[in-house]
Amino acid sequence: MKPHVFALVDCNNFYVSCERLFCAELRDRPVIVLSNNDGCVVARSKEAKALGIAMGQPLFQCQELITKHQVAVYSSNYALYQELSDRVMSVLKRCTPALEVYSIDEAWLSLDHVPYDKLDQYAQQIRQRVLQETGIPVSVGIASTKTLSKVACELVKRHGMFDGVLNMLPWPEEEVDAWLAGIHVEDIWGIGPQLSKKLRARGIYSARNLKLANHAWIRHYLNVTAQRVVLELQGVSCLPIQIYAKPKKGIMVSLAFGRPVEELGELEEALSTYTASAAETLRKQHSLTSQIHVFLQTNPFAKHIPQYAMSASASLPFASAFTPDLLDLALALLHTIYRPGYQYKRTGIYLTQIRPHYVVQRDLFGIFSPEAFARQMQLMTTVDEFNRYWGRNTLYFGTQAGCKAWFMKQTRRSQRATTRWEEILTVS
DNA sequence: CGGCGTTAG
DNA sequence: TATTCTAACGCCG
């Protein structure tokens, strides 16, 4: 049987590339993008990496480097990144019969349909198309398993060679192994810090070592995930391409505040906003929830202030995606856990017990009304369509209203040039 | 089955 | 002064 051909397409420094699209002078400068609340660094340009700015580093720790080297600093602009990601994925969709969107900046493509000797050329065409149609540069790794295509992509980025595409398929086994020897175990997809520690304790330091490790030992002392990684390194594909996004089994919305919040009223406003957003996500995947968890927390890093963290859960009488139902329950839960006198840093909601909305509801006491349910769903569909057309939060529920003084800090966000008319790029 | 730990981006 | 957010899965009791 012919082995499968996996291509991993990975956008280069994706968030930075997005920012550069709308600001030409960022081209050769060091650029970083921050997490929510401008907390820590979540994306770095090549130049910023070279300066030694680390992934996940708190902003205040690299302030000196930023000033010294005039690093361009951006708050995260997810509206922009998601829109550009969608554009990249739609180009990729046209390049393969089987696309798996793995993350905002990565996708797997099956290239089973491409003749073996045309793979490199085809991958170059993919890169050029994406660049031409979206402006985003990408790297491509090609191999017989997902894990090896990750390795290939990593080698492209690490060595800045291969012209953006690395196809490992034609390589003899010894050549693959030679390159695997240069990859540390902790840099393999699926091997995190804990597994690395155990592997290193057994003298397994490189991807090559792991590929040749003893199966029985791996299974017994580690886990089945690690065993799959070993097989995948050997060229035995265990992880197929998943074309359809599985509906989420849990939906969480939780954001840290831009400043400490003490008032119940502000917490209600924030939680209502998060709940409406979670409900929207729920409806988008055609699901209902029947269990709600609400949580509340002070800032665990602020050792000097009194700490409090609490959560509460409750079940809905019947599964729902009707925002007012979820709001009622979420706010009631918030009231049970709220204690005055604390400086809260975060609240959030987590929806679980999620199931498809077409599964017919059985109700022991006859309280559930299919007619009312249908009316509610219709109302929410209207709200969602309205908001999709006129912009997020054009229509919203009363408890969300307020001045949003708690909203996250975003002092350096670029224009939402692709999703807001009033922020469109102007050329003068 | 729930809680915990690990990993990912 | 300052430290992201979301989701899945495996293991264990």
mmCIF file of C-alpha atoms in Angstrom, chain A residues 229-419:
data_model
loop_
_atom_site.group_PDB
_atom_site.id
_atom_site.type_symbol
_atom_site.label_atom_id
_atom_site.label_comp_id
_atom_site.label_asym_id
_atom_site.label_seq_id
_atom_site.Cartn_x
_atom_site.Cartn_y
_atom_site.Cartn_z
ATOM 1 C CA VAL A 229 5.034 9.548 18.693
ATOM 2 C CA VAL A 230 7.641 6.787 18.389
ATOM 3 C CA LEU A 231 5.656 5.026 15.667
ATOM 4 C CA GLU A 232 5.101 8.286 13.809
ATOM 5 C CA LEU A 233 8.845 9.021 13.916
ATOM 6 C CA GLN A 234 9.368 5.583 12.372
ATOM 7 C CA GLY A 235 7.057 6.546 9.527
ATOM 8 C CA VAL A 236 4.006 4.625 10.773
ATOM 9 C CA SER A 237 1.082 7.013 10.574
ATOM 10 C CA CYS A 238 -1.170 6.895 13.673
ATOM 11 C CA LEU A 239 -2.806 10.303 13.409
ATOM 12 C CA PRO A 240 -5.070 10.780 10.404
ATOM 13 C CA ILE A 241 -6.122 14.123 8.969
ATOM 14 C CA GLN A 242 -9.388 15.262 10.582
ATOM 15 C CA ILE A 243 -11.347 17.161 7.981
ATOM 16 C CA TYR A 244 -14.377 18.007 10.105
ATOM 17 C CA ALA A 245 -14.002 20.107 13.220
ATOM 18 C CA LYS A 246 -15.466 18.106 16.099
ATOM 19 C CA PRO A 247 -17.966 20.077 18.164
ATOM 20 C CA LYS A 248 -16.404 21.258 21.397
ATOM 21 C CA LYS A 249 -17.209 19.281 24.533
ATOM 22 C CA GLY A 250 -16.637 22.272 26.770
ATOM 23 C CA ILE A 251 -16.813 25.983 26.040
ATOM 24 C CA MET A 252 -14.978 28.371 28.308
ATOM 25 C CA VAL A 253 -14.870 32.154 28.244
ATOM 26 C CA SER A 254 -12.740 33.810 30.846
ATOM 27 C CA LEU A 255 -10.654 36.936 30.656
ATOM 28 C CA ALA A 256 -8.508 38.761 33.148
ATOM 29 C CA PHE A 257 -9.663 42.324 33.820
ATOM 30 C CA GLY A 258 -7.713 45.386 32.777
ATOM 31 C CA ARG A 259 -7.726 46.530 36.435
ATOM 32 C CA PRO A 260 -8.906 45.079 39.758
ATOM 33 C CA VAL A 261 -12.709 44.908 40.107
ATOM 34 C CA GLU A 262 -14.537 44.977 43.445
ATOM 35 C CA GLU A 263 -18.147 45.790 42.573
ATOM 36 C CA LEU A 264 -20.665 43.021 41.985
ATOM 37 C CA GLY A 265 -22.280 45.148 39.269
ATOM 38 C CA GLU A 266 -19.113 45.173 37.176
ATOM 39 C CA LEU A 267 -18.625 41.451 37.644
ATOM 40 C CA GLU A 268 -22.204 40.904 36.432
ATOM 41 C CA GLU A 269 -21.525 43.017 33.391
ATOM 42 C CA ALA A 270 -18.360 41.085 32.545
ATOM 43 C CA LEU A 271 -19.843 37.654 33.226
ATOM 44 C CA SER A 272 -22.902 38.517 31.136
ATOM 45 C CA THR A 273 -20.657 39.481 28.238
ATOM 46 C CA TYR A 274 -18.665 36.240 28.512
ATOM 47 C CA THR A 275 -21.865 34.193 28.826
ATOM 48 C CA ALA A 276 -23.364 35.746 25.696
ATOM 49 C CA SER A 277 -20.148 34.976 23.855
ATOM 50 C CA ALA A 278 -20.046 31.361 25.080
ATOM 51 C CA ALA A 279 -23.693 30.920 24.056
ATOM 52 C CA GLU A 280 -22.901 32.249 20.597
ATOM 53 C CA THR A 281 -20.072 29.732 20.230
ATOM 54 C CA LEU A 282 -22.459 27.023 21.395
ATOM 55 C CA ARG A 283 -25.067 27.930 18.784
ATOM 56 C CA LYS A 284 -22.493 28.237 16.031
ATOM 57 C CA GLN A 285 -21.678 24.545 16.457
ATOM 58 C CA HIS A 286 -25.390 23.669 16.715
ATOM 59 C CA SER A 287 -25.190 22.462 20.293
ATOM 60 C CA LEU A 288 -27.017 22.813 23.588
ATOM 61 C CA THR A 289 -25.549 22.878 27.084
ATOM 62 C CA SER A 290 -27.074 21.685 30.316
ATOM 63 C CA GLN A 291 -24.401 22.466 32.866
ATOM 64 C CA ILE A 292 -22.858 25.806 33.758
ATOM 65 C CA HIS A 293 -19.782 26.515 35.864
ATOM 66 C CA VAL A 294 -18.991 30.036 37.016
ATOM 67 C CA PHE A 295 -15.743 31.074 38.654
ATOM 68 C CA LEU A 296 -14.233 34.100 40.274
ATOM 69 C CA GLN A 297 -10.653 34.843 41.276
ATOM 70 C CA THR A 298 -8.402 37.528 42.718
ATOM 71 C CA ASN A 299 -4.922 38.024 41.242
ATOM 72 C CA PRO A 300 -2.819 35.048 42.419
ATOM 73 C CA PHE A 301 0.403 36.915 41.571
ATOM 74 C CA ALA A 302 -0.410 39.791 43.919
ATOM 75 C CA LYS A 303 0.822 38.092 47.088
ATOM 76 C CA HIS A 304 0.189 41.153 49.253
ATOM 77 C CA ILE A 305 -3.585 41.369 48.730
ATOM 78 C CA PRO A 306 -6.199 39.030 50.300
ATOM 79 C CA GLN A 307 -6.814 36.043 48.017
ATOM 80 C CA TYR A 308 -10.139 34.445 47.139
ATOM 81 C CA ALA A 309 -11.048 31.950 44.436
ATOM 82 C CA MET A 310 -14.339 30.129 44.157
ATOM 83 C CA SER A 311 -16.455 28.336 41.607
ATOM 84 C CA ALA A 312 -19.998 27.042 41.474
ATOM 85 C CA SER A 313 -21.866 24.772 39.078
ATOM 86 C CA ALA A 314 -25.498 24.032 38.339
ATOM 87 C CA SER A 315 -27.560 22.144 35.814
ATOM 88 C CA LEU A 316 -30.196 23.720 33.634
ATOM 89 C CA PRO A 317 -33.674 22.105 33.864
ATOM 90 C CA PHE A 318 -33.225 21.214 30.182
ATOM 91 C CA ALA A 319 -30.491 21.682 27.632
ATOM 92 C CA SER A 320 -30.459 25.115 26.081
ATOM 93 C CA ALA A 321 -28.542 27.565 23.915
ATOM 94 C CA PHE A 322 -30.926 30.421 24.729
ATOM 95 C CA THR A 323 -28.776 33.254 26.068
ATOM 96 C CA PRO A 324 -31.334 34.573 28.615
ATOM 97 C CA ASP A 325 -31.591 31.107 30.213
ATOM 98 C CA LEU A 326 -27.824 30.870 30.530
ATOM 99 C CA LEU A 327 -27.564 34.448 31.811
ATOM 100 C CA ASP A 328 -30.122 33.815 34.571
ATOM 101 C CA LEU A 329 -28.292 30.788 35.849
ATOM 102 C CA ALA A 330 -24.796 32.236 35.457
ATOM 103 C CA LEU A 331 -25.679 35.389 37.387
ATOM 104 C CA ALA A 332 -27.418 33.379 40.109
ATOM 105 C CA LEU A 333 -24.239 31.305 40.496
ATOM 106 C CA LEU A 334 -22.121 34.442 40.592
ATOM 107 C CA HIS A 335 -24.248 35.775 43.449
ATOM 108 C CA THR A 336 -23.655 32.624 45.480
ATOM 109 C CA ILE A 337 -19.866 32.886 45.249
ATOM 110 C CA TYR A 338 -19.357 36.657 45.322
ATOM 111 C CA ARG A 339 -17.785 38.028 48.513
ATOM 112 C CA PRO A 340 -17.409 41.802 48.873
ATOM 113 C CA GLY A 341 -14.098 43.350 49.811
ATOM 114 C CA TYR A 342 -11.850 41.496 47.385
ATOM 115 C CA GLN A 343 -10.034 42.845 44.363
ATOM 116 C CA TYR A 344 -11.055 40.463 41.612
ATOM 117 C CA LYS A 345 -8.862 39.832 38.602
ATOM 118 C CA ARG A 346 -11.021 37.431 36.649
ATOM 119 C CA THR A 347 -14.391 35.819 36.271
ATOM 120 C CA GLY A 348 -15.468 33.259 33.741
ATOM 121 C CA ILE A 349 -17.986 30.731 32.551
ATOM 122 C CA TYR A 350 -17.580 27.152 31.433
ATOM 123 C CA LEU A 351 -20.345 25.313 29.588
ATOM 124 C CA THR A 352 -20.333 21.504 29.740
ATOM 125 C CA GLN A 353 -22.689 18.586 29.103
ATOM 126 C CA ILE A 354 -22.790 19.717 25.506
ATOM 127 C CA ARG A 355 -24.827 17.815 22.955
ATOM 128 C CA PRO A 356 -26.228 18.389 19.447
ATOM 129 C CA HIS A 357 -29.394 20.524 19.345
ATOM 130 C CA TYR A 358 -31.268 18.055 17.168
ATOM 131 C CA VAL A 359 -31.351 15.374 19.836
ATOM 132 C CA VAL A 360 -34.950 15.409 21.021
ATOM 133 C CA GLN A 361 -35.465 16.467 24.603
ATOM 134 C CA ARG A 362 -37.357 14.116 26.924
ATOM 135 C CA ASP A 363 -38.902 15.776 29.916
ATOM 136 C CA LEU A 364 -40.295 13.809 32.820
ATOM 137 C CA PHE A 365 -42.720 16.451 34.102
ATOM 138 C CA GLY A 366 -43.858 17.996 30.862
ATOM 139 C CA ILE A 367 -42.459 21.431 31.652
ATOM 140 C CA PHE A 368 -40.419 21.512 28.479
ATOM 141 C CA SER A 369 -42.274 23.072 25.582
ATOM 142 C CA PRO A 370 -41.004 22.288 22.090
ATOM 143 C CA GLU A 371 -42.878 25.332 20.748
ATOM 144 C CA ALA A 372 -41.228 27.722 23.201
ATOM 145 C CA PHE A 373 -37.873 26.083 22.461
ATOM 146 C CA ALA A 374 -38.315 26.644 18.734
ATOM 147 C CA ARG A 375 -39.282 30.295 19.283
ATOM 148 C CA GLN A 376 -36.237 30.867 21.479
ATOM 149 C CA MET A 377 -33.900 29.305 18.944
ATOM 150 C CA GLN A 378 -35.402 31.423 16.199
ATOM 151 C CA LEU A 379 -34.888 34.576 18.239
ATOM 152 C CA MET A 380 -31.243 33.685 18.884
ATOM 153 C CA THR A 381 -30.679 32.891 15.211
ATOM 154 C CA THR A 382 -31.969 36.359 14.383
ATOM 155 C CA VAL A 383 -29.714 37.983 16.965
ATOM 156 C CA ASP A 384 -26.688 36.036 15.694
ATOM 157 C CA GLU A 385 -27.376 36.922 12.054
ATOM 158 C CA PHE A 386 -27.908 40.545 12.936
ATOM 159 C CA ASN A 387 -24.622 40.681 14.816
ATOM 160 C CA ARG A 388 -22.755 38.872 12.087
ATOM 161 C CA TYR A 389 -23.962 41.449 9.597
ATOM 162 C CA TRP A 390 -23.721 44.636 11.633
ATOM 163 C CA GLY A 391 -20.737 43.700 13.794
ATOM 164 C CA ARG A 392 -20.274 41.903 17.081
ATOM 165 C CA ASN A 393 -22.393 43.153 19.981
ATOM 166 C CA THR A 394 -24.660 45.375 17.927
ATOM 167 C CA LEU A 395 -27.540 43.584 19.654
ATOM 168 C CA TYR A 396 -26.946 42.461 23.213
ATOM 169 C CA PHE A 397 -28.720 41.684 26.464
ATOM 170 C CA GLY A 398 -29.386 44.218 29.210
ATOM 171 C CA THR A 399 -27.060 42.720 31.810
ATOM 172 C CA GLN A 400 -24.108 43.143 29.427
ATOM 173 C CA ALA A 401 -24.683 46.897 29.285
ATOM 174 C CA GLY A 402 -22.273 49.225 31.043
ATOM 175 C CA CYS A 403 -19.151 51.217 30.500
ATOM 176 C CA LYS A 404 -16.919 48.139 30.269
ATOM 177 C CA ALA A 405 -14.405 49.770 32.579
ATOM 178 C CA TRP A 406 -13.186 46.267 33.451
ATOM 179 C CA PHE A 407 -12.287 45.468 29.872
ATOM 180 C CA MET A 408 -8.786 44.177 29.183
ATOM 181 C CA LYS A 409 -5.939 46.517 28.632
ATOM 182 C CA GLN A 410 -5.033 46.951 24.983
ATOM 183 C CA THR A 411 -2.929 50.006 24.640
ATOM 184 C CA ARG A 412 -1.236 49.191 21.372
ATOM 185 C CA ARG A 413 -3.776 47.436 19.215
ATOM 186 C CA SER A 414 -3.565 48.030 15.479
ATOM 187 C CA GLN A 415 -6.623 48.867 13.386
ATOM 188 C CA ARG A 416 -9.124 46.078 12.741
ATOM 189 C CA ALA A 417 -8.562 46.809 9.080
ATOM 190 C CA THR A 418 -10.379 43.810 7.636
ATOM 191 C CA THR A 419 -13.459 43.639 9.855
#
